[in-house]
Coordinates of C-alpha atoms in Angstrom, one line a residue:
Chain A
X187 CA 0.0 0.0 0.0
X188 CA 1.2 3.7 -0.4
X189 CA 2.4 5.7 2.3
X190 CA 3.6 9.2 2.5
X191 CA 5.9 10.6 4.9
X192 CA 6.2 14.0 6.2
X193 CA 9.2 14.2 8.4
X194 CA 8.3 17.4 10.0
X195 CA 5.2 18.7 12.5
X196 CA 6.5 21.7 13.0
X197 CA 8.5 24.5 11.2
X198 CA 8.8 27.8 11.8
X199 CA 10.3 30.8 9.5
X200 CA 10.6 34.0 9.2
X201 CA 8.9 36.3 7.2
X202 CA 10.8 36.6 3.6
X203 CA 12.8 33.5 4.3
X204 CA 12.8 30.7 2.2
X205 CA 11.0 27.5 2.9
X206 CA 11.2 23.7 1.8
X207 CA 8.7 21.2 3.7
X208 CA 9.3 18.0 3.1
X209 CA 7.6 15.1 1.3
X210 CA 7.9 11.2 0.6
X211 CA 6.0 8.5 -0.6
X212 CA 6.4 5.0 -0.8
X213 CA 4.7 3.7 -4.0
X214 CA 5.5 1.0 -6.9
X215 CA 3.9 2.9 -9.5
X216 CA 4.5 6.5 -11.1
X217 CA 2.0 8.6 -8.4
X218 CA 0.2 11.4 -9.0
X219 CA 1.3 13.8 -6.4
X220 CA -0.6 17.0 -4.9
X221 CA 0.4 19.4 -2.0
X222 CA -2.6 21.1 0.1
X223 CA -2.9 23.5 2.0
X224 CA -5.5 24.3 5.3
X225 CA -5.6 27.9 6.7
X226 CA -7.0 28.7 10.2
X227 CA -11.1 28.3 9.6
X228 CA -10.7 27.1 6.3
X229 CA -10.5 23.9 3.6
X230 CA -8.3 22.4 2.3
X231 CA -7.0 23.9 -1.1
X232 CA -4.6 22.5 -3.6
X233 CA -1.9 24.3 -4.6
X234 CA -0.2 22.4 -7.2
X235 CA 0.0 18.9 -8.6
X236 CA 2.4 16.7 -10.7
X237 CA 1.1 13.8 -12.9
X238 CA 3.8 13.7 -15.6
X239 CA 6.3 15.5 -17.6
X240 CA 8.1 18.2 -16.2
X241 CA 9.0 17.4 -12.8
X242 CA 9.6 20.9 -11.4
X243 CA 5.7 22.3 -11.1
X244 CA 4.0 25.7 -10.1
X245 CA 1.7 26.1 -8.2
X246 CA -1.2 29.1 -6.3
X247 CA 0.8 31.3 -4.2
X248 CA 4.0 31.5 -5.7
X249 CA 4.5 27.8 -4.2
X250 CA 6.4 25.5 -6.5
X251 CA 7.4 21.3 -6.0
X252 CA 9.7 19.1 -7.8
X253 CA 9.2 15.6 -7.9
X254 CA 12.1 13.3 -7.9
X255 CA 12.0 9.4 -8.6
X256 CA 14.9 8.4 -7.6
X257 CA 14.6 9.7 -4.3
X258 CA 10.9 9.3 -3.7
X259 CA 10.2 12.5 -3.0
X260 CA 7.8 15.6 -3.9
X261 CA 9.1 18.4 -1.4
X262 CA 7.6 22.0 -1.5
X263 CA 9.6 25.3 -1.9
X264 CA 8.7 29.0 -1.6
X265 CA 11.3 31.2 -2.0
X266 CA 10.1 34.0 0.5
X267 CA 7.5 33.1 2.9
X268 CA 4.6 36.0 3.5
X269 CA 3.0 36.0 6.9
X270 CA 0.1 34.4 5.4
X271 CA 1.1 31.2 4.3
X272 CA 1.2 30.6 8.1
X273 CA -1.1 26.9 7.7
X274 CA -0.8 23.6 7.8
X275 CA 0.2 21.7 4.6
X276 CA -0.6 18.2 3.4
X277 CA 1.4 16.2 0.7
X278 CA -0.8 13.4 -0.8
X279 CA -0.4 10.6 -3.6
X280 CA -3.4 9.3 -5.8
X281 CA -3.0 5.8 -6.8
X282 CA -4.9 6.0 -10.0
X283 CA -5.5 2.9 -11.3
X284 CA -9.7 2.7 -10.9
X285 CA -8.8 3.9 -7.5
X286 CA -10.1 7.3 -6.7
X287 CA -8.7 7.6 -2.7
X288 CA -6.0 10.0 -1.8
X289 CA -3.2 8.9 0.8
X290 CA -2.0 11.6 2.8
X291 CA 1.2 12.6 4.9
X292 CA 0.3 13.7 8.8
X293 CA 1.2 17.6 7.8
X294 CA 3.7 19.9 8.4
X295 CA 2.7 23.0 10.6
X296 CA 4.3 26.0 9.2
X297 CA 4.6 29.3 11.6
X298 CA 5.7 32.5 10.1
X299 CA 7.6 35.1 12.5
X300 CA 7.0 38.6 11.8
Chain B
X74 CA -20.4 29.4 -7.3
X75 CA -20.4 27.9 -4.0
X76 CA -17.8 25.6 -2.5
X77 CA -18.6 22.4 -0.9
X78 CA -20.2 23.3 2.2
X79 CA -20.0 21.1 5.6
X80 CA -22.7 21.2 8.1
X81 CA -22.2 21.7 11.5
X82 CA -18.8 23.0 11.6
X83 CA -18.5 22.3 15.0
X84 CA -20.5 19.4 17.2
X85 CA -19.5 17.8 20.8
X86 CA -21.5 14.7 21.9
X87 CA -21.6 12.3 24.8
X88 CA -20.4 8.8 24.1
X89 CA -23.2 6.9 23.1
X90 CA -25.5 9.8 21.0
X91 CA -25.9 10.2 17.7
X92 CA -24.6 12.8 15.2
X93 CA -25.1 13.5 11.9
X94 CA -22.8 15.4 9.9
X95 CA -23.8 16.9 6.2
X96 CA -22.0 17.7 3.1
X97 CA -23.2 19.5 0.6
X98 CA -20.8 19.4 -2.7
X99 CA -19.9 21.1 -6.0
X100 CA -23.6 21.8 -7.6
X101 CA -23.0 19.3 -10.8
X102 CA -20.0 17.4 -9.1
X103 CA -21.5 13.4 -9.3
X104 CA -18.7 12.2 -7.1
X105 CA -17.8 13.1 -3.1
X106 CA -15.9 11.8 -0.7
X107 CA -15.3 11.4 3.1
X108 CA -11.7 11.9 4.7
X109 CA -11.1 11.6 8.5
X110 CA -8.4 13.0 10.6
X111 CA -8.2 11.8 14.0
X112 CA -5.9 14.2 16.2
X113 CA -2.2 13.9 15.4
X114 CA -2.6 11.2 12.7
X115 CA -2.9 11.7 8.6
X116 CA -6.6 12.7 6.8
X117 CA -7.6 9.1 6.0
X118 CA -10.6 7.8 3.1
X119 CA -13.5 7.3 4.4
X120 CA -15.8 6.6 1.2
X121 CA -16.5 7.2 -2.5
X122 CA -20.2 8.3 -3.5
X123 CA -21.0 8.5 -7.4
X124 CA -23.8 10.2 -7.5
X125 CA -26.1 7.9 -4.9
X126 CA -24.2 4.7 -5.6
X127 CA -21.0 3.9 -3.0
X128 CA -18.3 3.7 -5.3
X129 CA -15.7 2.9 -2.5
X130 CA -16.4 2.3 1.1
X131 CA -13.5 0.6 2.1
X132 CA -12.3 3.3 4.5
X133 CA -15.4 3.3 7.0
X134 CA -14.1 2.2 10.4
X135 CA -17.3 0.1 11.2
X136 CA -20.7 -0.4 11.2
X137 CA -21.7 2.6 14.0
X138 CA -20.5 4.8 10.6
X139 CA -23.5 5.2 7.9
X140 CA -22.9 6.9 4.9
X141 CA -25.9 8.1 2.5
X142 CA -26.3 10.1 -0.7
X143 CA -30.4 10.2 -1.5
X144 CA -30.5 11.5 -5.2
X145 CA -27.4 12.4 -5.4
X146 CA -26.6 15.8 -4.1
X147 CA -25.8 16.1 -0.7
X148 CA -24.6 13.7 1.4
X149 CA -24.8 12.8 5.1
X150 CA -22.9 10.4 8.0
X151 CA -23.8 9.3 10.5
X152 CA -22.2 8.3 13.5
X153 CA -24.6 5.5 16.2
X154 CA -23.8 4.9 18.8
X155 CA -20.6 7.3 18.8
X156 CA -17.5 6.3 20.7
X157 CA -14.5 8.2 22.2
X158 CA -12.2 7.3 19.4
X159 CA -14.5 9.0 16.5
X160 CA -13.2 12.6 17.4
X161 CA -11.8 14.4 14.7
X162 CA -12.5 16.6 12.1
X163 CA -14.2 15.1 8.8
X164 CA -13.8 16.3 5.8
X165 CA -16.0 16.3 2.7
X166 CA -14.7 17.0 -1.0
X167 CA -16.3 16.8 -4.3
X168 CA -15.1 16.5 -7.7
X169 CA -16.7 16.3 -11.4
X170 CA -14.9 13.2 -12.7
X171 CA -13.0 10.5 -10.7
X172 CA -10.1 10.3 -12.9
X173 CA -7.3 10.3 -11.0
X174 CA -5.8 14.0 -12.3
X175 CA -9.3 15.2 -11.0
X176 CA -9.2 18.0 -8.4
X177 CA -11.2 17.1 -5.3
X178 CA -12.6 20.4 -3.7
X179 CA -12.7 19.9 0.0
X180 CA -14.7 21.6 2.7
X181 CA -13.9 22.9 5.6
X182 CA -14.2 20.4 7.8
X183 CA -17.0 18.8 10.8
X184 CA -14.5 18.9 14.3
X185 CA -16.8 15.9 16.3
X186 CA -15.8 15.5 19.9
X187 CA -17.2 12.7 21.6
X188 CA -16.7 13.2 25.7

């Protein structure tokens, strides 16, 4: 079965530092690969996702992820970090194959010092 | 257009009641889902609706959970009896296709606490 792995609960950053969370995931299969996002009060909303061909993607934001097979990993980079990207962010992997569920990591907690 | 709206946003319960939680999706989206997240552990599937039918309901915990989708629009779950461990906040999301390079649109979440 898939599995994702987010190594980190809790980072914190300064404002218009940069910022790479962190992202694994253990399947056979080329995945389908999204990063979301949940502010205070609020959804979750996707901010970008990789299927296929070019491996570095953009995303809402100014949020972009680059997905890399040989190390099994999708991690998420903002080059300066606003004081309201302060959320909680979710990698996930979509098996595809007739199944529709998405398998998500346990989040990473981002805080954002003034 | 309206986002996929979750009803109540907030409930707490005794151990043993009953709660019902509603979603309502994406007007025109034919598939919605159910996600879980149980303090300090991942968002995990709950179930797969296509349209009224249960595509997928290989992620409900156990019979005390009851999912239903009359006609097709919105969708509710229940919880009887509920028990300590169902706290958590549940998530709904709607999409228009299930193909897997579909966006699901999630709401904003049900917290349930069960004292």
């Amino acid at each position: 079965a898939q599995s994702v792995t987010q190594p980190d609960i809790h980072i914190t950053v300064s404002e218009g530092a940069s910022l790479e969370l962190r992202c694994n995931y253990s399947y056979g299969a080329t995945p389908y690969l999204f990063w979301y996002v949940q502010s205070p009060g609020q959804g979750l909303q996707l901010l970008l996702k990789y299927f296929s061909g070019d491996t570095l993607v953009q995303g809402i934001k100014g949020f972009e992820a680059e997905f890399k097979r040989s190390q099994s990993s999708f991690n998420l980079r903002k080059p300066s970090v606003h004081w309201s990207d302060a959320a909680e962010y979710f990698c996930a992997v979509h098996s595809g194959a007739g199944s529709y569920q998405l398998t998500f990591g346990k989040g990473t907690k981002l805080s954002v010092i003034p | 257009e309206a986002g996929v709206t979750q009803f109540p946003s907030h409930s707490v319960i005794e151990k043993g009641q009953t709660v019902t939680l509603r979603c309502d999706p994406i007007s025109g989206h034919d598939n919605l889902y159910w996600y879980r997240r149980v303090m300090g552990k991942e968002i995990k599937f709950l179930l797969h609706f296509v349209k009224e039918s249960k595509q997928d309901e290989s992620g409900m915990p156990n019979n005390r959970f009851l999912a239903e989708r009359t006609g097709g629009t919105y969708s509710t779950l229940k919880v009887q009896p509920a028990e300590l461990e169902d706290s958590g906040v549940y998530f709904c999301a709607s999409s228009h296709f299930s193909t897997e390079n579909t966006e699901a649109f999630f709401g904003q979440g049900t917290r349930l606490t069960v004292v």
